[in-house]
GROMACS .gro file of C-alpha atoms in nm:
model
  455
    1UNK     CA    1   1.802   4.959   2.628
    2UNK     CA    2   1.661   4.929   2.277
    3UNK     CA    3   1.907   4.644   2.201
    4UNK     CA    4   1.777   4.453   2.506
    5UNK     CA    5   1.417   4.498   2.394
    6UNK     CA    6   1.511   4.382   2.046
    7UNK     CA    7   1.667   4.065   2.187
    8UNK     CA    8   1.351   3.994   2.387
    9UNK     CA    9   1.155   3.970   2.061
   10UNK     CA   10   1.404   3.718   1.931
   11UNK     CA   11   1.363   3.477   2.223
   12UNK     CA   12   1.001   3.369   2.150
   13UNK     CA   13   1.071   3.357   1.778
   14UNK     CA   14   1.372   3.135   1.834
   15UNK     CA   15   1.171   2.914   2.071
   16UNK     CA   16   0.892   2.884   1.816
   17UNK     CA   17   1.138   2.798   1.539
   18UNK     CA   18   1.302   2.538   1.761
   19UNK     CA   19   0.965   2.392   1.854
   20UNK     CA   20   0.865   2.360   1.490
   21UNK     CA   21   1.199   2.218   1.385
   22UNK     CA   22   1.167   1.920   1.620
   23UNK     CA   23   0.851   1.765   1.470
   24UNK     CA   24   0.960   1.869   1.121
   25UNK     CA   25   1.298   1.703   1.169
   26UNK     CA   26   1.130   1.393   1.312
   27UNK     CA   27   0.895   1.374   1.013
   28UNK     CA   28   1.183   1.407   0.766
   29UNK     CA   29   1.386   1.146   0.953
   30UNK     CA   30   1.102   0.894   0.961
   31UNK     CA   31   1.029   0.943   0.592
   32UNK     CA   32   1.394   0.907   0.499
   33UNK     CA   33   1.437   0.591   0.710
   34UNK     CA   34   1.131   0.422   0.564
   35UNK     CA   35   1.055   0.262   0.899
   36UNK     CA   36   0.697   0.384   0.923
   37UNK     CA   37   0.432   0.214   0.712
   38UNK     CA   38   0.235   0.451   0.488
   39UNK     CA   39  -0.124   0.526   0.589
   40UNK     CA   40  -0.363   0.260   0.468
   41UNK     CA   41  -0.686   0.354   0.290
   42UNK     CA   42  -1.006   0.195   0.411
   43UNK     CA   43  -1.119  -0.103   0.208
   44UNK     CA   44  -1.492  -0.152   0.174
   45UNK     CA   45  -1.695  -0.462   0.116
   46UNK     CA   46  -1.523  -0.693   0.363
   47UNK     CA   47  -1.791  -0.658   0.630
   48UNK     CA   48  -2.113  -0.610   0.440
   49UNK     CA   49  -2.276  -0.483   0.122
   50UNK     CA   50  -2.212  -0.160  -0.061
   51UNK     CA   51  -2.433   0.039  -0.288
   52UNK     CA   52  -2.361   0.296  -0.552
   53UNK     CA   53  -2.272   0.628  -0.394
   54UNK     CA   54  -2.505   0.795  -0.643
   55UNK     CA   55  -2.803   0.725  -0.420
   56UNK     CA   56  -2.919   0.508  -0.134
   57UNK     CA   57  -3.274   0.380  -0.112
   58UNK     CA   58  -3.464   0.360   0.213
   59UNK     CA   59  -3.743   0.107   0.198
   60UNK     CA   60  -3.878  -0.059  -0.119
   61UNK     CA   61  -3.745   0.039  -0.460
   62UNK     CA   62  -4.072  -0.044  -0.637
   63UNK     CA   63  -4.345   0.202  -0.543
   64UNK     CA   64  -4.711   0.109  -0.504
   65UNK     CA   65  -4.979   0.358  -0.601
   66UNK     CA   66  -5.358   0.360  -0.640
   67UNK     CA   67  -5.505   0.431  -0.983
   68UNK     CA   68  -5.886   0.417  -1.034
   69UNK     CA   69  -5.927   0.202  -0.726
   70UNK     CA   70  -5.660  -0.044  -0.835
   71UNK     CA   71  -5.318  -0.100  -0.683
   72UNK     CA   72  -5.045  -0.034  -0.938
   73UNK     CA   73  -4.668  -0.069  -0.915
   74UNK     CA   74  -4.419   0.169  -1.071
   75UNK     CA   75  -4.045   0.222  -1.085
   76UNK     CA   76  -3.910   0.477  -0.833
   77UNK     CA   77  -3.956   0.841  -0.931
   78UNK     CA   78  -3.604   0.938  -0.830
   79UNK     CA   79  -3.452   0.674  -1.058
   80UNK     CA   80  -3.680   0.765  -1.348
   81UNK     CA   81  -3.608   1.137  -1.315
   82UNK     CA   82  -3.234   1.072  -1.310
   83UNK     CA   83  -3.280   0.854  -1.622
   84UNK     CA   84  -3.138   0.553  -1.447
   85UNK     CA   85  -3.453   0.343  -1.493
   86UNK     CA   86  -3.741   0.325  -1.737
   87UNK     CA   87  -4.070   0.488  -1.642
   88UNK     CA   88  -4.267   0.166  -1.599
   89UNK     CA   89  -4.606   0.113  -1.437
   90UNK     CA   90  -4.790  -0.218  -1.416
   91UNK     CA   91  -5.066  -0.405  -1.232
   92UNK     CA   92  -5.000  -0.570  -0.901
   93UNK     CA   93  -5.072  -0.908  -1.063
   94UNK     CA   94  -5.053  -1.014  -1.429
   95UNK     CA   95  -5.373  -1.088  -1.617
   96UNK     CA   96  -5.476  -1.448  -1.663
   97UNK     CA   97  -5.275  -1.648  -1.920
   98UNK     CA   98  -5.008  -1.375  -1.935
   99UNK     CA   99  -4.648  -1.475  -1.867
  100UNK     CA  100  -4.490  -1.198  -1.660
  101UNK     CA  101  -4.114  -1.163  -1.702
  102UNK     CA  102  -3.889  -0.921  -1.515
  103UNK     CA  103  -3.547  -0.833  -1.657
  104UNK     CA  104  -3.287  -0.714  -1.408
  105UNK     CA  105  -2.934  -0.579  -1.433
  106UNK     CA  106  -2.738  -0.265  -1.507
  107UNK     CA  107  -2.738  -0.035  -1.807
  108UNK     CA  108  -2.684  -0.331  -2.041
  109UNK     CA  109  -3.018  -0.471  -1.923
  110UNK     CA  110  -3.173  -0.123  -1.936
  111UNK     CA  111  -3.094  -0.119  -2.307
  112UNK     CA  112  -2.810   0.131  -2.345
  113UNK     CA  113  -2.727   0.268  -2.603
  114UNK     CA  114  -3.082   0.253  -2.746
  115UNK     CA  115  -3.270   0.299  -2.418
  116UNK     CA  116  -3.440   0.612  -2.549
  117UNK     CA  117  -3.598   0.394  -2.817
  118UNK     CA  118  -3.748   0.133  -2.581
  119UNK     CA  119  -3.881  -0.087  -2.863
  120UNK     CA  120  -3.520  -0.167  -2.966
  121UNK     CA  121  -3.396  -0.265  -2.619
  122UNK     CA  122  -3.325  -0.621  -2.512
  123UNK     CA  123  -3.635  -0.649  -2.283
  124UNK     CA  124  -3.868  -0.515  -2.554
  125UNK     CA  125  -3.715  -0.746  -2.811
  126UNK     CA  126  -3.757  -1.035  -2.567
  127UNK     CA  127  -4.131  -0.965  -2.547
  128UNK     CA  128  -4.152  -0.942  -2.926
  129UNK     CA  129  -3.976  -1.277  -2.972
  130UNK     CA  130  -4.199  -1.445  -2.713
  131UNK     CA  131  -4.511  -1.310  -2.880
  132UNK     CA  132  -4.375  -1.429  -3.214
  133UNK     CA  133  -4.363  -1.776  -3.062
  134UNK     CA  134  -4.730  -1.753  -2.963
  135UNK     CA  135  -4.674  -1.665  -2.597
  136UNK     CA  136  -4.872  -1.384  -2.437
  137UNK     CA  137  -4.594  -1.215  -2.242
  138UNK     CA  138  -4.547  -0.904  -2.032
  139UNK     CA  139  -4.176  -0.820  -2.007
  140UNK     CA  140  -4.108  -0.553  -1.745
  141UNK     CA  141  -3.769  -0.384  -1.760
  142UNK     CA  142  -3.620  -0.323  -1.414
  143UNK     CA  143  -3.267  -0.262  -1.538
  144UNK     CA  144  -3.097   0.051  -1.414
  145UNK     CA  145  -2.793   0.250  -1.519
  146UNK     CA  146  -2.500   0.176  -1.287
  147UNK     CA  147  -2.700  -0.091  -1.104
  148UNK     CA  148  -2.496  -0.377  -0.962
  149UNK     CA  149  -2.592  -0.704  -0.798
  150UNK     CA  150  -2.690  -0.523  -0.476
  151UNK     CA  151  -2.962  -0.339  -0.668
  152UNK     CA  152  -3.061  -0.656  -0.856
  153UNK     CA  153  -3.097  -0.848  -0.531
  154UNK     CA  154  -3.332  -0.588  -0.381
  155UNK     CA  155  -3.540  -0.548  -0.697
  156UNK     CA  156  -3.566  -0.922  -0.755
  157UNK     CA  157  -3.682  -0.979  -0.399
  158UNK     CA  158  -3.956  -0.720  -0.440
  159UNK     CA  159  -4.051  -0.836  -0.790
  160UNK     CA  160  -4.089  -1.197  -0.672
  161UNK     CA  161  -4.405  -1.091  -0.487
  162UNK     CA  162  -4.561  -0.946  -0.804
  163UNK     CA  163  -4.655  -1.263  -0.990
  164UNK     CA  164  -4.358  -1.330  -1.220
  165UNK     CA  165  -4.309  -1.657  -1.401
  166UNK     CA  166  -3.952  -1.565  -1.499
  167UNK     CA  167  -3.682  -1.346  -1.349
  168UNK     CA  168  -3.409  -1.279  -1.606
  169UNK     CA  169  -3.081  -1.162  -1.449
  170UNK     CA  170  -2.822  -1.007  -1.681
  171UNK     CA  171  -2.590  -0.840  -1.432
  172UNK     CA  172  -2.215  -0.825  -1.382
  173UNK     CA  173  -2.070  -0.516  -1.550
  174UNK     CA  174  -2.101  -0.273  -1.259
  175UNK     CA  175  -1.958  -0.468  -0.967
  176UNK     CA  176  -1.621  -0.293  -0.968
  177UNK     CA  177  -1.781   0.040  -1.054
  178UNK     CA  178  -2.008   0.030  -0.751
  179UNK     CA  179  -1.720  -0.089  -0.538
  180UNK     CA  180  -1.511   0.207  -0.651
  181UNK     CA  181  -1.795   0.448  -0.576
  182UNK     CA  182  -1.808   0.311  -0.222
  183UNK     CA  183  -1.428   0.322  -0.205
  184UNK     CA  184  -1.435   0.690  -0.295
  185UNK     CA  185  -1.699   0.758  -0.030
  186UNK     CA  186  -1.493   0.584   0.237
  187UNK     CA  187  -1.167   0.762   0.148
  188UNK     CA  188  -1.262   1.121   0.073
  189UNK     CA  189  -0.961   1.262   0.257
  190UNK     CA  190  -0.706   1.021   0.113
  191UNK     CA  191  -0.571   1.283  -0.127
  192UNK     CA  192  -0.490   1.646  -0.050
  193UNK     CA  193  -0.662   1.888   0.184
  194UNK     CA  194  -0.847   2.113  -0.059
  195UNK     CA  195  -1.177   1.926  -0.032
  196UNK     CA  196  -1.145   1.896   0.345
  197UNK     CA  197  -1.078   2.270   0.369
  198UNK     CA  198  -1.389   2.351   0.166
  199UNK     CA  199  -1.593   2.138   0.407
  200UNK     CA  200  -1.475   2.330   0.716
  201UNK     CA  201  -1.757   2.531   0.867
  202UNK     CA  202  -1.509   2.761   1.040
  203UNK     CA  203  -1.369   2.895   0.715
  204UNK     CA  204  -1.723   2.944   0.588
  205UNK     CA  205  -1.804   3.148   0.898
  206UNK     CA  206  -1.488   3.356   0.850
  207UNK     CA  207  -1.582   3.422   0.487
  208UNK     CA  208  -1.923   3.544   0.598
  209UNK     CA  209  -1.779   3.771   0.871
  210UNK     CA  210  -1.529   3.920   0.628
  211UNK     CA  211  -1.802   3.988   0.375
  212UNK     CA  212  -1.665   3.744   0.119
  213UNK     CA  213  -1.926   3.549  -0.081
  214UNK     CA  214  -1.953   3.177  -0.041
  215UNK     CA  215  -1.913   2.967  -0.357
  216UNK     CA  216  -2.253   2.920  -0.519
  217UNK     CA  217  -2.230   2.797  -0.876
  218UNK     CA  218  -1.978   2.526  -0.963
  219UNK     CA  219  -1.812   2.586  -1.301
  220UNK     CA  220  -1.817   2.300  -1.550
  221UNK     CA  221  -1.437   2.294  -1.552
  222UNK     CA  222  -1.433   2.239  -1.177
  223UNK     CA  223  -1.680   1.951  -1.210
  224UNK     CA  224  -1.449   1.791  -1.466
  225UNK     CA  225  -1.147   1.848  -1.243
  226UNK     CA  226  -1.329   1.688  -0.952
  227UNK     CA  227  -1.422   1.384  -1.161
  228UNK     CA  228  -1.059   1.341  -1.263
  229UNK     CA  229  -0.948   1.388  -0.903
  230UNK     CA  230  -1.190   1.121  -0.785
  231UNK     CA  231  -1.063   0.880  -1.046
  232UNK     CA  232  -0.704   0.954  -0.942
  233UNK     CA  233  -0.804   0.893  -0.583
  234UNK     CA  234  -0.955   0.554  -0.662
  235UNK     CA  235  -0.646   0.465  -0.866
  236UNK     CA  236  -0.416   0.550  -0.575
  237UNK     CA  237  -0.621   0.356  -0.323
  238UNK     CA  238  -0.655   0.052  -0.548
  239UNK     CA  239  -0.286   0.042  -0.631
  240UNK     CA  240  -0.198   0.085  -0.264
  241UNK     CA  241  -0.418  -0.211  -0.170
  242UNK     CA  242  -0.265  -0.429  -0.440
  243UNK     CA  243   0.091  -0.344  -0.337
  244UNK     CA  244   0.013  -0.394   0.031
  245UNK     CA  245  -0.122  -0.744  -0.038
  246UNK     CA  246   0.219  -0.862  -0.162
  247UNK     CA  247   0.289  -1.164  -0.379
  248UNK     CA  248  -0.024  -1.343  -0.257
  249UNK     CA  249  -0.232  -1.090  -0.452
  250UNK     CA  250  -0.066  -1.149  -0.788
  251UNK     CA  251  -0.267  -1.340  -1.047
  252UNK     CA  252  -0.202  -1.712  -1.069
  253UNK     CA  253  -0.153  -1.910  -1.389
  254UNK     CA  254  -0.098  -1.610  -1.614
  255UNK     CA  255  -0.019  -1.830  -1.913
  256UNK     CA  256  -0.354  -2.009  -1.901
  257UNK     CA  257  -0.672  -1.895  -2.071
  258UNK     CA  258  -0.819  -1.776  -1.742
  259UNK     CA  259  -0.569  -1.636  -1.493
  260UNK     CA  260  -0.703  -1.524  -1.156
  261UNK     CA  261  -0.648  -1.219  -0.942
  262UNK     CA  262  -0.626  -1.289  -0.568
  263UNK     CA  263  -0.606  -0.944  -0.409
  264UNK     CA  264  -0.851  -0.827  -0.136
  265UNK     CA  265  -1.037  -0.592  -0.372
  266UNK     CA  266  -1.109  -0.868  -0.620
  267UNK     CA  267  -1.207  -1.112  -0.346
  268UNK     CA  268  -1.445  -0.862  -0.185
  269UNK     CA  269  -1.617  -0.781  -0.515
  270UNK     CA  270  -1.644  -1.144  -0.624
  271UNK     CA  271  -1.775  -1.259  -0.284
  272UNK     CA  272  -2.042  -0.989  -0.285
  273UNK     CA  273  -2.147  -1.085  -0.638
  274UNK     CA  274  -2.173  -1.451  -0.535
  275UNK     CA  275  -2.379  -1.370  -0.224
  276UNK     CA  276  -2.621  -1.150  -0.415
  277UNK     CA  277  -2.673  -1.400  -0.696
  278UNK     CA  278  -2.726  -1.676  -0.440
  279UNK     CA  279  -3.007  -1.471  -0.283
  280UNK     CA  280  -3.165  -1.413  -0.624
  281UNK     CA  281  -3.125  -1.779  -0.726
  282UNK     CA  282  -3.300  -1.883  -0.404
  283UNK     CA  283  -3.614  -1.710  -0.531
  284UNK     CA  284  -3.643  -1.994  -0.782
  285UNK     CA  285  -3.753  -2.220  -0.498
  286UNK     CA  286  -4.084  -2.031  -0.481
  287UNK     CA  287  -4.374  -2.200  -0.662
  288UNK     CA  288  -4.421  -2.080  -1.018
  289UNK     CA  289  -4.097  -1.879  -1.039
  290UNK     CA  290  -3.792  -1.965  -1.251
  291UNK     CA  291  -3.473  -1.761  -1.236
  292UNK     CA  292  -3.280  -1.734  -1.562
  293UNK     CA  293  -2.918  -1.637  -1.491
  294UNK     CA  294  -2.720  -1.512  -1.791
  295UNK     CA  295  -2.339  -1.522  -1.767
  296UNK     CA  296  -2.262  -1.166  -1.880
  297UNK     CA  297  -2.009  -1.171  -2.166
  298UNK     CA  298  -1.691  -0.965  -2.170
  299UNK     CA  299  -1.564  -0.767  -2.465
  300UNK     CA  300  -1.206  -0.888  -2.477
  301UNK     CA  301  -1.125  -0.624  -2.738
  302UNK     CA  302  -1.165  -0.340  -2.488
  303UNK     CA  303  -0.832  -0.211  -2.351
  304UNK     CA  304  -0.765  -0.223  -1.976
  305UNK     CA  305  -0.892   0.073  -1.777
  306UNK     CA  306  -0.639   0.046  -1.496
  307UNK     CA  307  -0.349  -0.199  -1.490
  308UNK     CA  308  -0.226  -0.347  -1.165
  309UNK     CA  309   0.113  -0.214  -1.270
  310UNK     CA  310   0.124   0.077  -1.508
  311UNK     CA  311   0.422   0.142  -1.733
  312UNK     CA  312   0.557   0.414  -1.504
  313UNK     CA  313   0.551   0.215  -1.177
  314UNK     CA  314   0.583  -0.117  -1.250
  315UNK     CA  315   0.757  -0.294  -1.513
  316UNK     CA  316   0.910  -0.379  -1.173
  317UNK     CA  317   1.135  -0.076  -1.200
  318UNK     CA  318   1.327  -0.200  -1.501
  319UNK     CA  319   1.433   0.061  -1.751
  320UNK     CA  320   1.464  -0.197  -2.026
  321UNK     CA  321   1.098  -0.297  -1.996
  322UNK     CA  322   0.976   0.060  -1.982
  323UNK     CA  323   1.187   0.152  -2.284
  324UNK     CA  324   1.051  -0.151  -2.471
  325UNK     CA  325   0.694  -0.037  -2.406
  326UNK     CA  326   0.770   0.316  -2.526
  327UNK     CA  327   0.927   0.180  -2.845
  328UNK     CA  328   0.634  -0.056  -2.897
  329UNK     CA  329   0.370   0.219  -2.869
  330UNK     CA  330   0.563   0.440  -3.111
  331UNK     CA  331   0.602   0.158  -3.363
  332UNK     CA  332   0.237   0.057  -3.332
  333UNK     CA  333   0.135   0.408  -3.425
  334UNK     CA  334   0.378   0.449  -3.713
  335UNK     CA  335   0.459   0.104  -3.851
  336UNK     CA  336   0.201  -0.140  -3.722
  337UNK     CA  337   0.197  -0.467  -3.530
  338UNK     CA  338   0.483  -0.652  -3.696
  339UNK     CA  339   0.733  -0.381  -3.607
  340UNK     CA  340   0.616  -0.368  -3.243
  341UNK     CA  341   0.588  -0.741  -3.168
  342UNK     CA  342   0.941  -0.795  -3.031
  343UNK     CA  343   0.918  -0.495  -2.800
  344UNK     CA  344   0.574  -0.596  -2.675
  345UNK     CA  345   0.709  -0.941  -2.593
  346UNK     CA  346   1.008  -0.790  -2.415
  347UNK     CA  347   0.780  -0.566  -2.207
  348UNK     CA  348   0.565  -0.868  -2.111
  349UNK     CA  349   0.867  -1.083  -2.031
  350UNK     CA  350   1.002  -0.804  -1.812
  351UNK     CA  351   0.673  -0.767  -1.627
  352UNK     CA  352   0.417  -1.046  -1.675
  353UNK     CA  353   0.163  -0.823  -1.497
  354UNK     CA  354   0.173  -0.555  -1.766
  355UNK     CA  355  -0.189  -0.561  -1.885
  356UNK     CA  356  -0.151  -0.291  -2.152
  357UNK     CA  357   0.128  -0.475  -2.330
  358UNK     CA  358  -0.062  -0.804  -2.315
  359UNK     CA  359  -0.369  -0.637  -2.463
  360UNK     CA  360  -0.178  -0.481  -2.753
  361UNK     CA  361   0.001  -0.806  -2.835
  362UNK     CA  362  -0.328  -0.995  -2.820
  363UNK     CA  363  -0.487  -0.746  -3.058
  364UNK     CA  364  -0.196  -0.780  -3.299
  365UNK     CA  365  -0.195  -1.162  -3.298
  366UNK     CA  366  -0.572  -1.210  -3.320
  367UNK     CA  367  -0.556  -1.326  -3.683
  368UNK     CA  368  -0.216  -1.493  -3.697
  369UNK     CA  369  -0.201  -1.671  -3.358
  370UNK     CA  370  -0.556  -1.691  -3.220
  371UNK     CA  371  -0.470  -1.916  -2.924
  372UNK     CA  372  -0.189  -1.689  -2.805
  373UNK     CA  373  -0.408  -1.385  -2.870
  374UNK     CA  374  -0.689  -1.531  -2.660
  375UNK     CA  375  -0.451  -1.598  -2.370
  376UNK     CA  376  -0.312  -1.244  -2.387
  377UNK     CA  377  -0.654  -1.079  -2.407
  378UNK     CA  378  -0.789  -1.292  -2.121
  379UNK     CA  379  -0.487  -1.201  -1.909
  380UNK     CA  380  -0.527  -0.831  -1.994
  381UNK     CA  381  -0.887  -0.839  -1.869
  382UNK     CA  382  -0.790  -1.022  -1.551
  383UNK     CA  383  -0.510  -0.774  -1.483
  384UNK     CA  384  -0.742  -0.476  -1.524
  385UNK     CA  385  -0.788  -0.334  -1.174
  386UNK     CA  386  -1.094  -0.131  -1.269
  387UNK     CA  387  -1.279  -0.337  -1.529
  388UNK     CA  388  -1.609  -0.232  -1.678
  389UNK     CA  389  -1.672  -0.590  -1.787
  390UNK     CA  390  -1.680  -0.909  -1.580
  391UNK     CA  391  -1.379  -1.141  -1.572
  392UNK     CA  392  -1.428  -1.512  -1.630
  393UNK     CA  393  -1.465  -1.580  -1.257
  394UNK     CA  394  -1.798  -1.393  -1.264
  395UNK     CA  395  -1.934  -1.626  -1.530
  396UNK     CA  396  -1.816  -1.924  -1.325
  397UNK     CA  397  -2.018  -1.791  -1.032
  398UNK     CA  398  -2.329  -1.777  -1.251
  399UNK     CA  399  -2.276  -2.132  -1.379
  400UNK     CA  400  -2.228  -2.261  -1.024
  401UNK     CA  401  -2.605  -2.227  -0.966
  402UNK     CA  402  -2.692  -2.461  -1.256
  403UNK     CA  403  -2.810  -2.746  -1.033
  404UNK     CA  404  -3.017  -2.531  -0.799
  405UNK     CA  405  -3.394  -2.593  -0.815
  406UNK     CA  406  -3.583  -2.328  -1.008
  407UNK     CA  407  -3.270  -2.192  -1.176
  408UNK     CA  408  -3.177  -2.214  -1.543
  409UNK     CA  409  -2.848  -2.089  -1.692
  410UNK     CA  410  -2.868  -1.912  -2.026
  411UNK     CA  411  -2.614  -2.050  -2.273
  412UNK     CA  412  -2.465  -1.752  -2.456
  413UNK     CA  413  -2.154  -1.925  -2.589
  414UNK     CA  414  -2.301  -1.942  -2.936
  415UNK     CA  415  -2.305  -1.562  -2.942
  416UNK     CA  416  -2.024  -1.459  -2.712
  417UNK     CA  417  -1.793  -1.758  -2.674
  418UNK     CA  418  -1.429  -1.790  -2.783
  419UNK     CA  419  -1.533  -1.940  -3.116
  420UNK     CA  420  -1.701  -1.611  -3.207
  421UNK     CA  421  -1.420  -1.389  -3.077
  422UNK     CA  422  -1.621  -1.338  -2.758
  423UNK     CA  423  -1.895  -1.166  -2.955
  424UNK     CA  424  -1.690  -0.854  -3.019
  425UNK     CA  425  -1.900  -0.784  -3.328
  426UNK     CA  426  -2.209  -0.742  -3.109
  427UNK     CA  427  -2.058  -0.492  -2.863
  428UNK     CA  428  -2.121  -0.118  -2.873
  429UNK     CA  429  -1.841  -0.051  -2.620
  430UNK     CA  430  -1.681  -0.229  -2.326
  431UNK     CA  431  -2.007  -0.383  -2.201
  432UNK     CA  432  -2.314  -0.251  -2.387
  433UNK     CA  433  -2.451  -0.435  -2.688
  434UNK     CA  434  -2.555  -0.285  -3.019
  435UNK     CA  435  -2.925  -0.291  -3.106
  436UNK     CA  436  -2.861  -0.602  -3.319
  437UNK     CA  437  -2.669  -0.760  -3.031
  438UNK     CA  438  -2.957  -0.694  -2.793
  439UNK     CA  439  -3.199  -0.850  -3.038
  440UNK     CA  440  -2.983  -1.163  -3.069
  441UNK     CA  441  -2.951  -1.183  -2.689
  442UNK     CA  442  -3.330  -1.156  -2.656
  443UNK     CA  443  -3.373  -1.428  -2.916
  444UNK     CA  444  -3.152  -1.670  -2.724
  445UNK     CA  445  -3.325  -1.594  -2.394
  446UNK     CA  446  -3.671  -1.630  -2.548
  447UNK     CA  447  -3.582  -1.983  -2.654
  448UNK     CA  448  -3.483  -2.064  -2.298
  449UNK     CA  449  -3.805  -1.912  -2.162
  450UNK     CA  450  -4.002  -2.143  -2.391
  451UNK     CA  451  -3.807  -2.443  -2.261
  452UNK     CA  452  -3.893  -2.343  -1.904
  453UNK     CA  453  -4.262  -2.294  -1.981
  454UNK     CA  454  -4.308  -2.633  -2.152
  455UNK     CA  455  -4.144  -2.829  -1.871
   0.00000   0.00000   0.00000
């Protein structure tokens, strides 16, 4: 009798095991066959604008307040408190005979790395140069850390109603950054289940019923881990989108000075930048307003942040190319450029899309073969999937508005063109300028403001 009862317990267990084995076996079979396409992450930006995930604004960004019976305008409190914008307050209209200038853009326009010493920032230096030329000017800094062209478009539209003579736009470094923030927000569950589990209200209820405390404080180490996890997530999604696009996404004309990416991420970011600048440029059609568009320079001496193909995945699967890269990096560290040149060339020949190898070879040949170095460094920037500096196509977008009424393009080639090594001496990092670089930028723009005012 006991043996019969024992067998009865085995029947449901066997049925359960059989039931689980069927979907498990099907999953293994489908994965092994490769017949099912992998899940596709959501791509953002194809059907509308995106904003930085660090905060969305509802309504106007510039706040109006009443002080001593007068209407004043100030930068938003939330942005000031988060140190993303300067604490600026000004009259609704400029005083008579005062030239009001608004500067707009990201942290480079804000004045990083000297933003805590406002007098040394590019907008403050612009006002000083204008006053040195005998112009009574009021330069109002509306730059914001992490701001992209979406933010610039909204701020410029609001600022156009506040009596400016000049709108200076120096924006282009944060387009991919803001895109990636939106990409992260749209694909939170793309990696793992830990975050999704923590968001389940059921498990929170169970913790409460069992008397277990809910997490309250987040350790610094966990914050760092989460930041790294987010970056890994964006890397996975970006690389997936590039691979899924196929050969049509690969950059064209890699051997020219300005190769071009063609993948959907790049197209979405570039199209949004173009649309936003077009809206800002259109403000120049208003009476009394001129829009100065500055083609934001790129520091070609900054290494790629994220290659389309990294050394582990791509070198198109060739062991020879991967081994060449490993030898090259070892020789660069121990023996210098001359010893690594052949291996760098082999790695590039094996995979023309290898941005890291192109960058290192360009660095090494900067003095001996400047033309080849320029081509390599330009290609390395174009092949960077997550650039913190604008590729050449962004500057072409800016220049495309040259013939539009009320628009003037700032010529920065004398400071940042190829003849001056793309202004590398003026850069603090990948995109921010040193205090001296900001002063020189302000000097060039002040000259253009004078040209506009005397027309």
